[in-house]
């Protein structure tokens, strides 16, 4: 359906809907079965109550507890129906194709990432959604940007279709804020490392896979070179940053494209050394593939002073603290699985 027709149809539905004027916080998460979505959903359920968080994705995780709607976020009618049905007041729009998978079918990636974002933006302005969260990425920077402490305002000229879709998304977020006053907030996530879920098709995925191999006492084959240093962040810090940004007073938010966010920075070689402090015999071999080129186009560290000054961002996990929790948690996971099977 054309974007021109959408508002008319939706306004029609709105007139017949039972939207309450005293609004409770009701959150919709797209991409809720994904790496970040599955953890963020639980955190938001704890904070706002299970019934006030609607998780959505193309597929449900078998272990999911709570309210779930099967949703293809590129389908405007399906998205708006859920927003109206549950009287949604906030949307966390996490559904997207990541950097490495994105390169396999570039135009498809553009289509999915942008269409789903446009749908979220339009439904949000038409139903007066209070707040929207849109994740951007370190992938917005390209080869020309300074590699270390990349500044917030440096020119964004990405080299992947994923990065291009994030830059466009940041600009559209800024446009909807300026033009319609939509309170949309965003973070440029570094590579996110967590034990709870597996990532899907990113360039930073190696930093999670490596822990699974270490705990299972297997050799890890790395698709990046030993020295490929990238910005990374532990899951707990990521979730805390997201919620802190969303809860910050509106007047503190000076960046309406997307905030740089820093957790830690390391290369596969440095991560291996950190794991070897716990598993001295752990081994890695390097077989770089097309993802090495993507990694080379990204910063190795990020300047996040705007996030620090606007909403007091401060990471808590460094590489060794992260490695030690990852190993403890994955050990527990594999022991539990062994006991069950
Ligand atoms: N972790 C993401 C990726 O590798 C970057 O935002 O695609």
CSV table of C-alpha atoms and ligand atoms in Angstrom, one decimal:
chain,number,residue,atom,x,y,z
A,1,UNK,CA,0.0,0.0,0.0
A,2,UNK,CA,1.3,3.5,-0.7
A,3,UNK,CA,2.3,5.7,2.2
A,4,UNK,CA,-0.1,8.3,1.0
A,5,UNK,CA,-3.1,6.1,1.6
A,6,UNK,CA,-2.0,4.8,5.0
A,7,UNK,CA,-2.9,7.9,7.2
A,8,UNK,CA,-6.4,8.1,5.8
A,9,UNK,CA,-7.2,4.5,6.5
A,10,UNK,CA,-5.6,4.6,9.9
A,11,UNK,CA,-7.4,7.8,11.0
A,12,UNK,CA,-10.6,6.1,10.0
A,13,UNK,CA,-9.8,3.1,12.3
A,14,UNK,CA,-8.7,5.5,15.0
A,15,UNK,CA,-12.1,7.2,15.1
A,16,UNK,CA,-13.7,3.8,15.8
A,17,UNK,CA,-11.1,2.6,18.3
A,18,UNK,CA,-11.4,2.8,22.0
A,19,UNK,CA,-8.2,4.8,22.7
A,20,UNK,CA,-8.1,5.9,26.3
A,21,UNK,CA,-7.1,9.4,27.0
A,22,UNK,CA,-5.5,8.6,30.4
A,23,UNK,CA,-2.7,6.5,29.0
A,24,UNK,CA,-0.9,3.8,30.8
A,25,UNK,CA,2.6,2.8,29.5
A,26,UNK,CA,2.0,0.0,27.0
A,27,UNK,CA,5.1,-1.1,25.1
A,28,UNK,CA,5.4,-2.8,21.7
A,29,UNK,CA,8.7,-4.4,20.8
A,30,UNK,CA,9.4,-5.4,17.2
A,31,UNK,CA,12.2,-7.9,16.7
A,32,UNK,CA,11.5,-9.2,20.2
A,33,UNK,CA,12.8,-12.7,19.5
A,34,UNK,CA,16.2,-11.4,18.4
A,35,UNK,CA,19.5,-11.1,20.3
A,36,UNK,CA,18.7,-7.8,22.0
A,37,UNK,CA,14.9,-8.0,21.8
A,38,UNK,CA,14.6,-11.2,23.9
A,39,UNK,CA,16.6,-9.7,26.8
A,40,UNK,CA,15.1,-6.2,26.6
A,41,UNK,CA,11.6,-7.7,26.6
A,42,UNK,CA,12.3,-9.4,29.9
A,43,UNK,CA,13.7,-6.2,31.4
A,44,UNK,CA,10.7,-4.2,30.3
A,45,UNK,CA,8.3,-6.8,31.6
A,46,UNK,CA,10.0,-6.6,35.0
A,47,UNK,CA,9.8,-2.8,35.0
A,48,UNK,CA,6.3,-2.2,33.5
A,49,UNK,CA,4.5,-5.5,34.2
A,50,UNK,CA,4.1,-8.5,31.9
A,51,UNK,CA,0.7,-7.4,30.6
A,52,UNK,CA,2.0,-4.0,29.5
A,53,UNK,CA,4.7,-5.3,27.2
A,54,UNK,CA,3.7,-6.7,23.8
A,55,UNK,CA,6.5,-8.7,22.2
A,56,UNK,CA,6.3,-9.2,18.4
A,57,UNK,CA,8.4,-10.9,15.7
A,58,UNK,CA,8.0,-13.1,12.7
A,59,UNK,CA,8.4,-16.1,15.1
A,60,UNK,CA,8.0,-16.7,18.8
A,61,UNK,CA,10.8,-18.1,20.9
A,62,UNK,CA,9.6,-21.5,22.3
A,63,UNK,CA,10.6,-20.4,25.9
A,64,UNK,CA,8.8,-17.0,25.7
A,65,UNK,CA,6.6,-16.0,28.6
A,66,UNK,CA,4.2,-13.1,28.2
A,67,UNK,CA,2.1,-11.3,25.5
A,68,UNK,CA,3.3,-12.1,22.0
A,69,UNK,CA,2.0,-11.2,18.6
A,70,UNK,CA,3.3,-12.6,15.3
A,71,UNK,CA,4.1,-9.5,13.3
A,72,UNK,CA,5.9,-8.7,10.1
A,73,UNK,CA,6.8,-5.0,10.8
A,74,UNK,CA,6.9,-4.3,7.0
A,75,UNK,CA,3.1,-4.8,7.0
A,76,UNK,CA,1.6,-1.4,8.0
A,77,UNK,CA,-1.9,-2.7,8.5
A,78,UNK,CA,-0.8,-5.5,10.8
A,79,UNK,CA,1.4,-3.1,12.8
A,80,UNK,CA,-1.3,-0.5,13.2
A,81,UNK,CA,-3.8,-3.1,14.3
A,82,UNK,CA,-1.6,-4.2,17.1
A,83,UNK,CA,-0.9,-0.6,18.1
A,84,UNK,CA,-4.6,0.1,18.3
A,85,UNK,CA,-5.6,-3.2,19.8
A,86,UNK,CA,-3.2,-2.8,22.8
A,87,UNK,CA,-3.3,1.0,23.0
A,88,UNK,CA,0.4,1.1,22.6
A,89,UNK,CA,2.2,4.2,24.0
A,90,UNK,CA,5.9,3.3,23.3
A,91,UNK,CA,7.5,1.3,20.5
A,92,UNK,CA,11.0,-0.2,20.6
A,93,UNK,CA,11.7,-1.0,17.0
A,94,UNK,CA,14.4,-3.6,17.0
A,95,UNK,CA,13.5,-5.6,13.9
A,96,UNK,CA,16.2,-5.3,11.2
A,97,UNK,CA,18.7,-7.2,9.1
A,98,UNK,CA,22.3,-6.9,10.4
A,99,UNK,CA,25.5,-6.0,8.6
A,100,UNK,CA,26.9,-9.4,7.3
A,101,UNK,CA,23.5,-10.9,6.3
A,102,UNK,CA,22.6,-7.5,4.8
A,103,UNK,CA,25.4,-7.7,2.3
A,104,UNK,CA,24.0,-11.0,0.9
A,105,UNK,CA,20.8,-9.4,-0.7
A,106,UNK,CA,21.4,-5.6,-0.4
A,107,UNK,CA,18.2,-4.3,-1.9
A,108,UNK,CA,16.1,-6.7,0.2
A,109,UNK,CA,17.9,-5.4,3.3
A,110,UNK,CA,17.2,-1.8,2.4
A,111,UNK,CA,13.6,-2.6,1.8
A,112,UNK,CA,13.0,-4.5,5.0
A,113,UNK,CA,15.0,-2.1,7.3
A,114,UNK,CA,13.4,1.1,5.8
A,115,UNK,CA,9.9,-0.1,5.3
A,116,UNK,CA,9.6,-1.4,8.8
A,117,UNK,CA,11.0,1.9,10.1
A,118,UNK,CA,8.6,4.0,8.0
A,119,UNK,CA,5.7,2.0,9.3
A,120,UNK,CA,6.8,2.6,12.9
A,121,UNK,CA,7.3,6.3,12.3
A,122,UNK,CA,3.9,6.8,10.6
A,123,UNK,CA,1.9,4.7,13.0
A,124,UNK,CA,3.6,6.6,15.9
A,125,UNK,CA,2.8,10.0,14.6
A,126,UNK,CA,-0.8,9.1,13.7
A,127,UNK,CA,-1.6,7.5,17.1
A,128,UNK,CA,0.4,10.0,19.2
A,129,UNK,CA,2.8,7.4,20.5
A,130,UNK,CA,4.7,8.9,23.5
A,131,UNK,CA,8.2,7.6,22.7
A,132,UNK,CA,10.0,5.5,20.1
A,133,UNK,CA,13.3,3.8,20.3
A,134,UNK,CA,15.3,3.1,17.1
A,135,UNK,CA,18.7,1.3,17.3
A,136,UNK,CA,21.4,2.6,15.1
A,137,UNK,CA,25.0,1.2,14.9
A,138,UNK,CA,28.7,1.9,14.7
A,139,UNK,CA,28.1,0.8,11.1
A,140,UNK,CA,27.1,4.3,10.2
A,141,UNK,CA,30.8,5.2,10.0
A,142,UNK,CA,32.8,4.3,6.9
A,143,UNK,CA,36.4,4.0,5.9
A,144,UNK,CA,37.1,7.8,6.0
A,145,UNK,CA,36.2,8.3,9.6
A,146,UNK,CA,38.9,8.5,12.3
A,147,UNK,CA,39.4,4.9,13.7
A,148,UNK,CA,39.9,5.8,17.3
A,149,UNK,CA,37.5,7.8,19.4
A,150,UNK,CA,35.3,8.5,16.4
A,151,UNK,CA,33.5,11.8,17.1
A,152,UNK,CA,29.7,11.9,17.4
A,153,UNK,CA,29.4,14.5,14.6
A,154,UNK,CA,31.9,13.1,12.2
A,155,UNK,CA,30.5,12.6,8.6
A,156,UNK,CA,28.7,9.3,8.3
A,157,UNK,CA,29.5,7.6,5.0
A,158,UNK,CA,28.9,3.8,5.5
A,159,UNK,CA,30.2,1.0,3.4
A,160,UNK,CA,27.5,-1.6,4.0
A,161,UNK,CA,23.8,-1.5,3.1
A,162,UNK,CA,23.0,-2.0,6.8
A,163,UNK,CA,25.0,1.1,7.6
A,164,UNK,CA,23.3,3.0,4.8
A,165,UNK,CA,19.9,2.0,6.2
A,166,UNK,CA,20.9,3.1,9.7
A,167,UNK,CA,22.1,6.5,8.5
A,168,UNK,CA,18.9,7.0,6.6
A,169,UNK,CA,16.9,5.9,9.6
A,170,UNK,CA,18.8,8.4,11.8
A,171,UNK,CA,17.9,11.2,9.4
A,172,UNK,CA,14.3,10.1,9.3
A,173,UNK,CA,14.1,10.0,13.1
A,174,UNK,CA,15.5,13.5,13.2
A,175,UNK,CA,12.9,14.6,10.5
A,176,UNK,CA,10.0,13.1,12.5
A,177,UNK,CA,11.2,14.8,15.6
A,178,UNK,CA,11.5,18.2,13.9
A,179,UNK,CA,8.5,18.0,11.7
A,180,UNK,CA,6.0,16.2,13.9
A,181,UNK,CA,7.5,16.4,17.4
A,182,UNK,CA,7.8,12.6,17.6
A,183,UNK,CA,9.9,11.8,20.7
A,184,UNK,CA,12.2,9.2,19.0
A,185,UNK,CA,15.5,8.4,20.6
A,186,UNK,CA,18.4,6.3,19.3
A,187,UNK,CA,21.7,4.7,20.2
A,188,UNK,CA,24.5,3.7,17.8
A,189,UNK,CA,25.1,0.3,19.4
A,190,UNK,CA,28.6,-1.3,19.4
A,191,UNK,CA,28.7,-5.1,19.0
A,192,UNK,CA,26.5,-6.5,21.7
A,193,UNK,CA,27.8,-9.5,23.7
A,194,UNK,CA,25.4,-11.5,25.8
A,195,UNK,CA,25.0,-15.1,27.0
A,196,UNK,CA,21.2,-15.2,26.9
A,197,UNK,CA,20.8,-15.3,23.1
A,198,UNK,CA,22.6,-15.7,19.8
A,199,UNK,CA,23.1,-12.9,17.3
A,200,UNK,CA,21.9,-13.3,13.8
A,201,UNK,CA,24.2,-12.2,10.9
A,202,UNK,CA,26.3,-9.5,12.3
A,203,UNK,CA,30.1,-8.8,11.9
A,204,UNK,CA,30.6,-8.7,15.7
A,205,UNK,CA,29.0,-12.1,16.2
A,206,UNK,CA,32.4,-13.8,16.6
A,207,UNK,CA,32.7,-12.2,20.1
A,208,UNK,CA,29.7,-14.3,21.3
A,209,UNK,CA,30.5,-17.6,19.4
A,210,UNK,CA,34.0,-17.6,20.8
A,211,UNK,CA,32.6,-18.0,24.4
A,212,UNK,CA,30.4,-21.0,23.4
A,213,UNK,CA,33.5,-22.7,21.9
A,214,UNK,CA,35.7,-21.9,24.9
A,215,UNK,CA,33.2,-23.3,27.4
A,216,UNK,CA,32.7,-26.4,25.3
A,217,UNK,CA,36.5,-26.8,25.1
A,218,UNK,CA,36.6,-26.5,21.3
A,219,UNK,CA,39.0,-24.6,19.0
A,220,UNK,CA,37.4,-21.4,17.7
A,221,UNK,CA,37.7,-20.5,14.0
A,222,UNK,CA,37.5,-16.7,13.8
A,223,UNK,CA,36.2,-14.9,10.7
A,224,UNK,CA,38.0,-11.7,11.5
A,225,UNK,CA,41.8,-11.1,11.7
A,226,UNK,CA,43.6,-11.2,15.0
A,227,UNK,CA,44.0,-7.4,15.2
A,228,UNK,CA,40.5,-6.4,14.0
A,229,UNK,CA,39.6,-4.1,16.9
A,230,UNK,CA,36.0,-3.1,17.3
A,231,UNK,CA,33.8,-1.3,19.8
A,232,UNK,CA,31.8,-3.8,21.9
A,233,UNK,CA,29.5,-3.7,24.8
A,234,UNK,CA,28.2,-6.2,27.4
A,235,UNK,CA,24.4,-7.0,27.2
A,236,UNK,CA,23.7,-5.6,30.7
A,237,UNK,CA,25.3,-2.3,29.8
A,238,UNK,CA,23.3,-2.2,26.5
A,239,UNK,CA,20.0,-2.8,28.2
A,240,UNK,CA,20.7,-0.2,30.9
A,241,UNK,CA,21.8,2.4,28.3
A,242,UNK,CA,18.7,1.8,26.3
A,243,UNK,CA,16.4,2.3,29.3
A,244,UNK,CA,18.4,5.2,30.7
A,245,UNK,CA,18.1,7.0,27.4
A,246,UNK,CA,14.4,6.3,27.1
A,247,UNK,CA,13.8,7.6,30.7
A,248,UNK,CA,16.0,10.7,30.4
A,249,UNK,CA,14.1,14.0,30.6
A,250,UNK,CA,13.2,15.1,27.1
A,251,UNK,CA,15.0,18.4,27.4
A,252,UNK,CA,18.3,16.6,28.0
A,253,UNK,CA,18.2,14.9,24.7
A,254,UNK,CA,20.3,17.1,22.4
A,255,UNK,CA,21.1,14.4,19.7
A,256,UNK,CA,18.0,13.5,17.6
A,257,UNK,CA,19.9,11.4,15.1
A,258,UNK,CA,21.6,8.8,17.3
A,259,UNK,CA,24.0,8.8,20.3
A,260,UNK,CA,27.4,7.2,20.1
A,261,UNK,CA,27.8,4.7,22.9
A,262,UNK,CA,30.9,3.1,24.2
A,263,UNK,CA,31.4,0.0,26.3
A,264,UNK,CA,34.8,-1.5,25.6
A,265,UNK,CA,37.0,-2.1,22.5
A,266,UNK,CA,39.1,-5.1,21.7
A,267,UNK,CA,40.4,-7.4,19.0
A,268,UNK,CA,39.9,-11.2,18.7
A,269,UNK,CA,43.5,-11.5,19.9
A,270,UNK,CA,42.8,-9.5,23.1
A,271,UNK,CA,39.6,-11.3,23.7
A,272,UNK,CA,41.4,-14.6,23.4
A,273,UNK,CA,44.0,-13.5,26.0
A,274,UNK,CA,41.1,-12.5,28.3
A,275,UNK,CA,39.5,-16.0,27.9
A,276,UNK,CA,42.9,-17.7,28.4
A,277,UNK,CA,43.1,-16.1,31.9
A,278,UNK,CA,40.2,-18.6,32.7
A,279,UNK,CA,40.9,-21.3,30.1
A,280,UNK,CA,44.7,-21.3,29.6
A,281,UNK,CA,44.5,-24.0,26.9
A,282,UNK,CA,41.9,-22.2,24.8
A,283,UNK,CA,42.8,-22.0,21.1
A,284,UNK,CA,41.8,-19.8,18.2
A,285,UNK,CA,42.6,-20.0,14.5
A,286,UNK,CA,42.0,-17.2,12.1
A,287,UNK,CA,40.2,-17.6,8.8
A,288,UNK,CA,39.1,-14.1,7.8
A,289,UNK,CA,36.2,-13.9,5.3
A,290,UNK,CA,34.2,-11.0,3.7
A,291,UNK,CA,33.3,-9.8,7.2
A,292,UNK,CA,36.9,-8.7,7.8
A,293,UNK,CA,36.4,-5.9,5.2
A,294,UNK,CA,33.2,-4.8,6.9
A,295,UNK,CA,35.1,-4.7,10.3
A,296,UNK,CA,37.9,-2.6,8.7
A,297,UNK,CA,35.5,0.0,7.6
A,298,UNK,CA,34.2,0.5,11.2
A,299,UNK,CA,35.7,2.5,14.1
A,300,UNK,CA,37.8,0.7,16.6
A,301,UNK,CA,36.7,2.9,19.4
A,302,UNK,CA,33.9,5.5,19.8
A,303,UNK,CA,33.7,8.9,21.5
A,304,UNK,CA,30.5,8.9,23.5
A,305,UNK,CA,30.9,12.2,25.4
A,306,UNK,CA,27.4,13.4,24.3
A,307,UNK,CA,25.7,10.4,25.9
A,308,UNK,CA,27.9,10.9,29.0
A,309,UNK,CA,27.0,14.5,29.4
A,310,UNK,CA,23.3,14.4,28.2
A,311,UNK,CA,22.1,11.4,30.2
A,312,UNK,CA,25.0,10.4,32.4
A,313,UNK,CA,26.0,7.3,30.4
A,314,UNK,CA,28.8,5.2,32.0
A,315,UNK,CA,29.6,1.6,31.2
A,316,UNK,CA,30.2,-0.9,34.0
A,317,UNK,CA,31.8,-3.9,32.2
A,318,UNK,CA,35.3,-4.0,30.8
A,319,UNK,CA,36.7,-7.0,28.8
A,320,UNK,CA,37.7,-9.1,31.7
A,321,UNK,CA,34.5,-8.5,33.7
A,322,UNK,CA,32.5,-9.4,30.6
A,323,UNK,CA,34.5,-12.5,29.8
A,324,UNK,CA,34.2,-13.8,33.4
A,325,UNK,CA,30.4,-13.4,33.5
A,326,UNK,CA,30.0,-14.9,30.0
A,327,UNK,CA,31.9,-18.0,30.9
A,328,UNK,CA,30.1,-18.5,34.2
A,329,UNK,CA,26.7,-18.1,32.6
A,330,UNK,CA,27.4,-20.3,29.6
A,331,UNK,CA,28.9,-23.0,31.9
A,332,UNK,CA,25.6,-23.0,33.8
A,333,UNK,CA,23.6,-23.1,30.6
A,334,UNK,CA,25.5,-26.1,29.1
A,335,UNK,CA,25.4,-28.0,32.5
A,336,UNK,CA,21.7,-27.4,32.7
A,337,UNK,CA,21.2,-28.6,29.1
A,338,UNK,CA,23.2,-31.7,29.8
A,339,UNK,CA,21.2,-32.5,32.9
A,340,UNK,CA,17.9,-32.1,30.9
A,341,UNK,CA,18.9,-34.3,28.0
B,1,LIG,N1,26.5,-5.9,15.7
B,1,LIG,C1,26.1,-5.3,14.5
B,1,LIG,C2,26.6,-6.1,13.4
B,1,LIG,O1,27.6,-6.7,13.5
B,1,LIG,C3,26.6,-3.9,14.4
B,1,LIG,O2,25.6,-3.0,14.7
B,1,LIG,O3,26.0,-6.0,12.3
